[in-house]
PDB file of C-alpha atoms in Angstrom:
ATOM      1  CA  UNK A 361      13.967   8.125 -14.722  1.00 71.00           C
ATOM      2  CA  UNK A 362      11.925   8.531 -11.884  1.00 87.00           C
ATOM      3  CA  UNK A 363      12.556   7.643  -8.423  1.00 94.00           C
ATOM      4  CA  UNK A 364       9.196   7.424  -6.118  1.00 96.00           C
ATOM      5  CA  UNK A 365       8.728   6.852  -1.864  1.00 97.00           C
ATOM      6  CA  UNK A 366       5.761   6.205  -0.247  1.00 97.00           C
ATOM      7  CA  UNK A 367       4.099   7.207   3.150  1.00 98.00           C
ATOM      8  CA  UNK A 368       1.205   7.007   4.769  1.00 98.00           C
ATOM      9  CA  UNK A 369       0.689   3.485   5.969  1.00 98.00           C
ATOM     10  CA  UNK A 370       0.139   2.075   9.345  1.00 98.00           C
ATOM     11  CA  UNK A 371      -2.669   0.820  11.240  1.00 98.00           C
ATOM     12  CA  UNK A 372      -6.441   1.449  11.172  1.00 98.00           C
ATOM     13  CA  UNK A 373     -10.066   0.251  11.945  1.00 98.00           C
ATOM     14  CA  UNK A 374     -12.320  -1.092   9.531  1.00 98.00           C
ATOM     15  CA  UNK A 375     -14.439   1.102   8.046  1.00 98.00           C
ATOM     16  CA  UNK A 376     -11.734   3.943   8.599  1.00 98.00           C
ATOM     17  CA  UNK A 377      -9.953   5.724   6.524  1.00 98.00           C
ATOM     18  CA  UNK A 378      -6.188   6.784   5.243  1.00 98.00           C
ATOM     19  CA  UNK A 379      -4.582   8.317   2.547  1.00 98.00           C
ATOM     20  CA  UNK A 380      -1.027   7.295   1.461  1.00 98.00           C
ATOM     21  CA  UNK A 381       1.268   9.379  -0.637  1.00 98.00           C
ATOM     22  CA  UNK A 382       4.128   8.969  -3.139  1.00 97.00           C
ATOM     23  CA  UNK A 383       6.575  11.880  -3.729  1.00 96.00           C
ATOM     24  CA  UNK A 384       8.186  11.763  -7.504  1.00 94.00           C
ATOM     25  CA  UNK A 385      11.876  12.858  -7.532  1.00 92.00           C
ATOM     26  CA  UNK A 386      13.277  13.654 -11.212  1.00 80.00           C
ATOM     27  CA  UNK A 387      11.565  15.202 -14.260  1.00 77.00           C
ATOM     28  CA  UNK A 388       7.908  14.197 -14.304  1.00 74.00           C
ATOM     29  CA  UNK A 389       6.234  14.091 -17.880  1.00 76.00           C
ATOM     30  CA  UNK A 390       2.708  14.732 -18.603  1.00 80.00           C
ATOM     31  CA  UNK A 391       2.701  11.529 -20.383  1.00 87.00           C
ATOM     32  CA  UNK A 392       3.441   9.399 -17.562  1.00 92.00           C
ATOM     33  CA  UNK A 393       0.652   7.492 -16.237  1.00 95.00           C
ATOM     34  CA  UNK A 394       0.860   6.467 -11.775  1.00 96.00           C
ATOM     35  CA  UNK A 395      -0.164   3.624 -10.576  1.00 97.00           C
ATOM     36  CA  UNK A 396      -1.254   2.378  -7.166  1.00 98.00           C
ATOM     37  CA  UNK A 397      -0.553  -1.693  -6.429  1.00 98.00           C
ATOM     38  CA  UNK A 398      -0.750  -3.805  -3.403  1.00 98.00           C
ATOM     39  CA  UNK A 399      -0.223  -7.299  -1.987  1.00 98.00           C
ATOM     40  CA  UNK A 400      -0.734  -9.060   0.722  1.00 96.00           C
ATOM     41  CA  UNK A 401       1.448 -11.752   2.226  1.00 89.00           C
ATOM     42  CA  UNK A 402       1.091 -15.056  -0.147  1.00 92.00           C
ATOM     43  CA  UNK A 403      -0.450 -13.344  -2.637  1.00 94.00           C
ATOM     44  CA  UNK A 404      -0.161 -11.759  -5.827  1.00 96.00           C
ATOM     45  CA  UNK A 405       0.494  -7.826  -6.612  1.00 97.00           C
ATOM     46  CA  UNK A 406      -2.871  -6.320  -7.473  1.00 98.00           C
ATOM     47  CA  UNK A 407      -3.709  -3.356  -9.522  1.00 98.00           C
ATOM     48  CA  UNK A 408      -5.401  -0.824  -7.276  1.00 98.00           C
ATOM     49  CA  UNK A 409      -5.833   1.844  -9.449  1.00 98.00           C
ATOM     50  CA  UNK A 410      -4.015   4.439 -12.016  1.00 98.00           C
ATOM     51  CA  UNK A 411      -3.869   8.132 -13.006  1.00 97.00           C
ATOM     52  CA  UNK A 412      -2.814  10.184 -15.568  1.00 95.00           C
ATOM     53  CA  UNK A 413      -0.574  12.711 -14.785  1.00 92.00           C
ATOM     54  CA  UNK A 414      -1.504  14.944 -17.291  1.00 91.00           C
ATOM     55  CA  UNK A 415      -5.827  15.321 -17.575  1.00 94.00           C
ATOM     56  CA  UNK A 416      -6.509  13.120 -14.212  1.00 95.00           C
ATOM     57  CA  UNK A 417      -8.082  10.045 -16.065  1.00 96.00           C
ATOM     58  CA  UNK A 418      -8.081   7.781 -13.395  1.00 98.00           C
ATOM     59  CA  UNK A 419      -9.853   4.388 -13.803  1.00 97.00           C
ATOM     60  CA  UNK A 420      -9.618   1.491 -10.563  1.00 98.00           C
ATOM     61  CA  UNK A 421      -9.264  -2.506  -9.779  1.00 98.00           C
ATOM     62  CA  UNK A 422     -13.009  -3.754  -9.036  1.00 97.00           C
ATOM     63  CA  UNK A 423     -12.126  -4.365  -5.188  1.00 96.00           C
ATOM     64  CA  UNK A 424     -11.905  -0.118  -4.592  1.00 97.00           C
ATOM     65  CA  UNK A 425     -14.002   1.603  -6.682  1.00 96.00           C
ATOM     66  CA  UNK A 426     -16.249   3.236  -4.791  1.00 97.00           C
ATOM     67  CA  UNK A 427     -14.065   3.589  -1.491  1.00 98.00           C
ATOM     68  CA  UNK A 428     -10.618   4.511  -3.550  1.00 98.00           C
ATOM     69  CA  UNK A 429      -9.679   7.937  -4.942  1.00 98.00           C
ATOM     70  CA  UNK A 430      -5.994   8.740  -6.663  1.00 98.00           C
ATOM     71  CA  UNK A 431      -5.473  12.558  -7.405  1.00 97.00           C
ATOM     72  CA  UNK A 432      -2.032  14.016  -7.956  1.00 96.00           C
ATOM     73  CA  UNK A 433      -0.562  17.368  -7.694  1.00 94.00           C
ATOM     74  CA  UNK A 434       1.764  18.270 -10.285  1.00 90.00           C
ATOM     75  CA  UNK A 435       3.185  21.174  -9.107  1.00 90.00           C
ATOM     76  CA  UNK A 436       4.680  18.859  -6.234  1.00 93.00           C
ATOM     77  CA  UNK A 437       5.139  15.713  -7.786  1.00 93.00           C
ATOM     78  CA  UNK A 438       2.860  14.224  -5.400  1.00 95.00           C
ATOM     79  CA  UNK A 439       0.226  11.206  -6.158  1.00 96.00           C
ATOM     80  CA  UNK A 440      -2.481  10.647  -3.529  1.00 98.00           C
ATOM     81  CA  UNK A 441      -4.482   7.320  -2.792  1.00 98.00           C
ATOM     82  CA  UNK A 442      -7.253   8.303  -0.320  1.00 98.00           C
ATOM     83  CA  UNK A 443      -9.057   5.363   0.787  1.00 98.00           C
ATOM     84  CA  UNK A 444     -11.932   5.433   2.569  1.00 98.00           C
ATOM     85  CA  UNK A 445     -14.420   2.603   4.381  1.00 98.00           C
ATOM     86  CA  UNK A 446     -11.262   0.154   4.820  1.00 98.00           C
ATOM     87  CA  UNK A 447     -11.738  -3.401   4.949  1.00 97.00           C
ATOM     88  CA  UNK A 448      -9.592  -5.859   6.509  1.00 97.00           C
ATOM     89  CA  UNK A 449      -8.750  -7.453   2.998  1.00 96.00           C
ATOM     90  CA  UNK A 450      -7.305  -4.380   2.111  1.00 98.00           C
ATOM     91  CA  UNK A 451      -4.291  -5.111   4.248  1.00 98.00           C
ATOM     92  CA  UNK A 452      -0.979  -5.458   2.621  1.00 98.00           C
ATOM     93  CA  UNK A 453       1.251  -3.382   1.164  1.00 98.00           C
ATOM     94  CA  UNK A 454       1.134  -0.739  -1.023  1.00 98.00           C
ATOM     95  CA  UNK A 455       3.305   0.454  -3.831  1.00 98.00           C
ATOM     96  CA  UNK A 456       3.407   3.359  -5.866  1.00 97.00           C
ATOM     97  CA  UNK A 457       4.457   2.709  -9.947  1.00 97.00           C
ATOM     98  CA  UNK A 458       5.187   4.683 -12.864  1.00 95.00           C
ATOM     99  CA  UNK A 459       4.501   4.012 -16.432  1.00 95.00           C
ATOM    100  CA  UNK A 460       6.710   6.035 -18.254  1.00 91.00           C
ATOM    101  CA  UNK A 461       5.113   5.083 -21.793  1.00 89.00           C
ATOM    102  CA  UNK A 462       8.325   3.131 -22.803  1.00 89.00           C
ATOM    103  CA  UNK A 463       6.466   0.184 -23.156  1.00 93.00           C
ATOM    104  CA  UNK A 464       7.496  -1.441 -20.557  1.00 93.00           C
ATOM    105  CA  UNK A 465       4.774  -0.775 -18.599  1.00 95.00           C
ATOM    106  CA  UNK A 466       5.317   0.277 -15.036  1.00 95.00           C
ATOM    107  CA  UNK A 467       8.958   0.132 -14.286  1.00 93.00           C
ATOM    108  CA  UNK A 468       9.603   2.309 -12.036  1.00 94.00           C
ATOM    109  CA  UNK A 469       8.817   1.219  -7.980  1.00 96.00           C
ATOM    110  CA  UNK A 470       8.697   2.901  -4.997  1.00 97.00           C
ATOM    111  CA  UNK A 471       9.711   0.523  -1.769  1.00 97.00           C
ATOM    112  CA  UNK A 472       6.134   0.264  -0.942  1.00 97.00           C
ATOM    113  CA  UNK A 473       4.050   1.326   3.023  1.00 98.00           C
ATOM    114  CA  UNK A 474       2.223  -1.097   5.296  1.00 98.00           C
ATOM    115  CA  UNK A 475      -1.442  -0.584   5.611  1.00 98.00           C
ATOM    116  CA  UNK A 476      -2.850  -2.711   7.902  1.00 98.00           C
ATOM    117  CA  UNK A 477      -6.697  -2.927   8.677  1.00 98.00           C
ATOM    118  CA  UNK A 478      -8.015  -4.277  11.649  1.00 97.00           C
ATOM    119  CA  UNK A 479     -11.661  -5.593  12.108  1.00 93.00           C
TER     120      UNK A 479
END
């Protein structure tokens, strides 16, 4: 079990830039795989982009690669989403997710921080 909270979110420019955090409370694994996801109001939860917590694969959603970076630091339980040359569409908000390797895929939510891009 893993409980995560997310910060970092508020407003910012387009073509500015912000990076959010989620701090991991409980036992982390190395197996565990983090996820970033956002949505915007009316619209469905979209994958932003996922790491693993043990070798740093990361791999993104085709709307932020290029301008999106996740990193983590173990040694604080920490997961980073930097994101960089915001656009307006990427308003909404953003949640933090942990795959466990369970199978159930991620099921494990944080309560999610605002990012709101202005143009």
């Amino acid at each position: 079990q893993v409980q995560l909270v997310e910060s970092g979110g508020g407003l910012v420019q387009a073509g500015g830039s912000l990076r959010l955090s989620c701090a991991a409370s409980g036992r982390m694994f190395s197996s565990y795989r983090m996820g970033w996801f956002r949505q915007a109001p009316g619209k469905e939860r979209e994958f932003v982009g996922a790491i693993s917590w043990s070798s740093g694969y990361t791999n993104y959603g085709d709307s932020v690669k290029g301008r999106f970076t996740i990193s983590r630091d173990n040694a604080k339980n920490m997961v980073y989403l930097q994101m960089n040359n915001l656009y307006p569409e990427d308003t909404g908000a953003y949640y933090c997710a942990a795959d466990r390797m369970t199978g159930r895929g991620y099921d494990s939510w944080g309560q999610g921080t605002q990012v709101t891009v202005s143009s």
